[in-house]
Amino acid sequence: TEHTAMAASFEALNELMLQRKATREYDLSRPVPRDVVERMLEAARTAPSAGNLQAYSVYVCTNDPLQDAASQQTATATATAVAKPAPTEHHHHHHSHGEHTAPTGWAVYSRDWCNTAPLVLVFCALPNKSGEKYGSRGRNLYCVQDATIAATYAQLAAQALGLVSCWAGALDEDRVARLVGAPDGERPLALLAAGYPRAGCEPAATVVQKKRRHQEEYVHFVVHTTTE
């Protein structure tokens, strides 16, 4: 029946969400295939956005898994260690298919694992694009929502495609923008590091309930009335 099919779809999605966890250990010998990246980007493209403006850009950054892993492990990811790459290392024009080899030092505070990820998607908000239609609320909020919802869709897609991932938000926005060659006006908000799991870090076969607050702690039911 239709109800049974809907229930099965929900259970599959729920299991996927429960299996997803922040994973920072990647198999450096396995690059993420281009078709897998494309599927992640397509999932992000389907995300809802204010006024359907899709006020964000995505930079696809790949590390060469055949590089000396030791040199990557020793790379420092603090803001002070990040150098501006040469012009040939990045594209100046933003588009979802722009790709380059990421520098070894991401401008992410205390997040060395970002340097070893075979794939990093950088999600940038476009305040001006949203602001043209929605003013200050678009510049300060809607574009942020657009970018982060898209990143969430991409992360769930990564999980469904057999990857593991970790979201990084504690970053130096100006330096990340320079690393990927983002033009003025774009605001890097999230780095989604992803790759195939290192041996021993695979998702558990049995779904383990995550430690989360109970609904009673944060859910409030409001009965709508026509009077104020």
mmCIF file of C-alpha atoms in Angstrom, residues 100-203:
data_model
loop_
_atom_site.group_PDB
_atom_site.id
_atom_site.type_symbol
_atom_site.label_atom_id
_atom_site.label_comp_id
_atom_site.label_asym_id
_atom_site.label_seq_id
_atom_site.Cartn_x
_atom_site.Cartn_y
_atom_site.Cartn_z
ATOM 1 C CA HIS A 100 41.498 22.326 -8.103
ATOM 2 C CA THR A 101 43.973 20.649 -5.826
ATOM 3 C CA ALA A 102 43.573 22.099 -2.373
ATOM 4 C CA PRO A 103 46.614 23.475 -0.553
ATOM 5 C CA THR A 104 47.790 21.313 2.328
ATOM 6 C CA GLY A 105 46.840 23.920 4.941
ATOM 7 C CA TRP A 106 43.142 24.664 5.224
ATOM 8 C CA ALA A 107 42.244 27.762 7.205
ATOM 9 C CA VAL A 108 40.353 25.724 9.752
ATOM 10 C CA TYR A 109 41.126 26.139 13.423
ATOM 11 C CA SER A 110 42.488 22.950 15.029
ATOM 12 C CA ARG A 111 41.217 20.736 12.236
ATOM 13 C CA ASP A 112 44.278 18.989 10.797
ATOM 14 C CA TRP A 113 42.096 16.168 9.480
ATOM 15 C CA CYS A 114 40.763 18.530 6.821
ATOM 16 C CA ASN A 115 44.185 18.470 5.206
ATOM 17 C CA THR A 116 44.071 14.734 4.604
ATOM 18 C CA ALA A 117 40.535 14.484 3.236
ATOM 19 C CA PRO A 118 40.456 13.322 -0.396
ATOM 20 C CA LEU A 119 37.547 15.690 -0.996
ATOM 21 C CA VAL A 120 36.511 18.996 0.538
ATOM 22 C CA LEU A 121 33.427 20.875 -0.575
ATOM 23 C CA VAL A 122 33.472 24.534 0.380
ATOM 24 C CA PHE A 123 30.013 26.084 0.644
ATOM 25 C CA CYS A 124 29.904 29.852 0.288
ATOM 26 C CA ALA A 125 26.917 32.117 0.839
ATOM 27 C CA LEU A 126 26.132 34.863 -1.682
ATOM 28 C CA PRO A 127 24.806 37.740 0.447
ATOM 29 C CA ASN A 128 24.428 40.156 -2.449
ATOM 30 C CA LYS A 129 22.340 37.762 -4.509
ATOM 31 C CA SER A 130 19.861 37.203 -1.711
ATOM 32 C CA GLY A 131 20.045 40.811 -0.582
ATOM 33 C CA GLU A 132 18.908 42.120 -3.955
ATOM 34 C CA LYS A 133 15.496 40.592 -3.325
ATOM 35 C CA TYR A 134 15.240 40.415 0.444
ATOM 36 C CA GLY A 135 17.404 43.252 1.723
ATOM 37 C CA SER A 136 19.316 42.881 4.987
ATOM 38 C CA ARG A 137 17.483 39.723 5.984
ATOM 39 C CA GLY A 138 18.541 38.101 2.741
ATOM 40 C CA ARG A 139 22.161 39.219 3.190
ATOM 41 C CA ASN A 140 22.394 38.203 6.836
ATOM 42 C CA LEU A 141 20.180 35.133 7.040
ATOM 43 C CA TYR A 142 18.597 33.679 3.917
ATOM 44 C CA CYS A 143 21.856 33.137 2.024
ATOM 45 C CA VAL A 144 23.319 31.462 5.117
ATOM 46 C CA GLN A 145 20.336 29.150 5.274
ATOM 47 C CA ASP A 146 20.610 28.416 1.547
ATOM 48 C CA ALA A 147 24.272 27.408 1.782
ATOM 49 C CA THR A 148 23.980 25.316 4.927
ATOM 50 C CA ILE A 149 20.877 23.442 3.783
ATOM 51 C CA ALA A 150 22.646 22.608 0.520
ATOM 52 C CA ALA A 151 25.653 21.368 2.496
ATOM 53 C CA THR A 152 23.383 19.154 4.578
ATOM 54 C CA TYR A 153 21.877 17.591 1.464
ATOM 55 C CA ALA A 154 25.366 16.947 0.095
ATOM 56 C CA GLN A 155 26.439 15.339 3.349
ATOM 57 C CA LEU A 156 23.493 12.966 3.391
ATOM 58 C CA ALA A 157 24.174 12.104 -0.237
ATOM 59 C CA ALA A 158 27.789 11.333 0.663
ATOM 60 C CA GLN A 159 26.598 8.913 3.330
ATOM 61 C CA ALA A 160 24.231 7.218 0.889
ATOM 62 C CA LEU A 161 27.074 6.860 -1.615
ATOM 63 C CA GLY A 162 29.346 5.035 0.813
ATOM 64 C CA LEU A 163 31.464 7.977 1.946
ATOM 65 C CA VAL A 164 32.066 9.292 5.428
ATOM 66 C CA SER A 165 32.317 12.979 6.167
ATOM 67 C CA CYS A 166 32.797 15.716 8.703
ATOM 68 C CA TRP A 167 31.474 19.273 8.711
ATOM 69 C CA ALA A 168 33.846 22.092 9.694
ATOM 70 C CA GLY A 169 32.556 25.546 10.520
ATOM 71 C CA ALA A 170 35.323 26.991 12.693
ATOM 72 C CA LEU A 171 37.201 28.553 9.813
ATOM 73 C CA ASP A 172 38.914 31.759 8.782
ATOM 74 C CA GLU A 173 36.476 32.977 6.143
ATOM 75 C CA ASP A 174 38.827 35.433 4.450
ATOM 76 C CA ARG A 175 41.646 32.928 4.095
ATOM 77 C CA VAL A 176 39.405 30.135 2.880
ATOM 78 C CA ALA A 177 38.000 32.521 0.266
ATOM 79 C CA ARG A 178 41.530 33.221 -0.952
ATOM 80 C CA LEU A 179 42.443 29.527 -0.986
ATOM 81 C CA VAL A 180 39.585 28.648 -3.319
ATOM 82 C CA GLY A 181 39.736 31.865 -5.295
ATOM 83 C CA ALA A 182 36.269 33.040 -4.313
ATOM 84 C CA PRO A 183 35.521 36.570 -5.541
ATOM 85 C CA ASP A 184 34.698 39.411 -3.197
ATOM 86 C CA GLY A 185 31.207 39.146 -1.810
ATOM 87 C CA GLU A 186 31.218 35.399 -1.275
ATOM 88 C CA ARG A 187 31.273 34.155 2.309
ATOM 89 C CA PRO A 188 32.681 30.687 3.077
ATOM 90 C CA LEU A 189 30.508 29.107 5.754
ATOM 91 C CA ALA A 190 31.187 25.399 5.813
ATOM 92 C CA LEU A 191 33.788 22.898 4.720
ATOM 93 C CA LEU A 192 32.489 19.388 4.122
ATOM 94 C CA ALA A 193 35.408 16.969 4.245
ATOM 95 C CA ALA A 194 34.634 13.555 2.796
ATOM 96 C CA GLY A 195 36.193 10.353 1.593
ATOM 97 C CA TYR A 196 36.036 6.611 1.896
ATOM 98 C CA PRO A 197 36.572 5.475 5.485
ATOM 99 C CA ARG A 198 39.948 4.304 6.688
ATOM 100 C CA ALA A 199 40.032 0.664 7.774
ATOM 101 C CA GLY A 200 38.412 0.405 11.174
ATOM 102 C CA CYS A 201 36.378 3.572 10.727
ATOM 103 C CA GLU A 202 33.577 2.159 8.632
ATOM 104 C CA PRO A 203 29.991 2.952 9.652
#
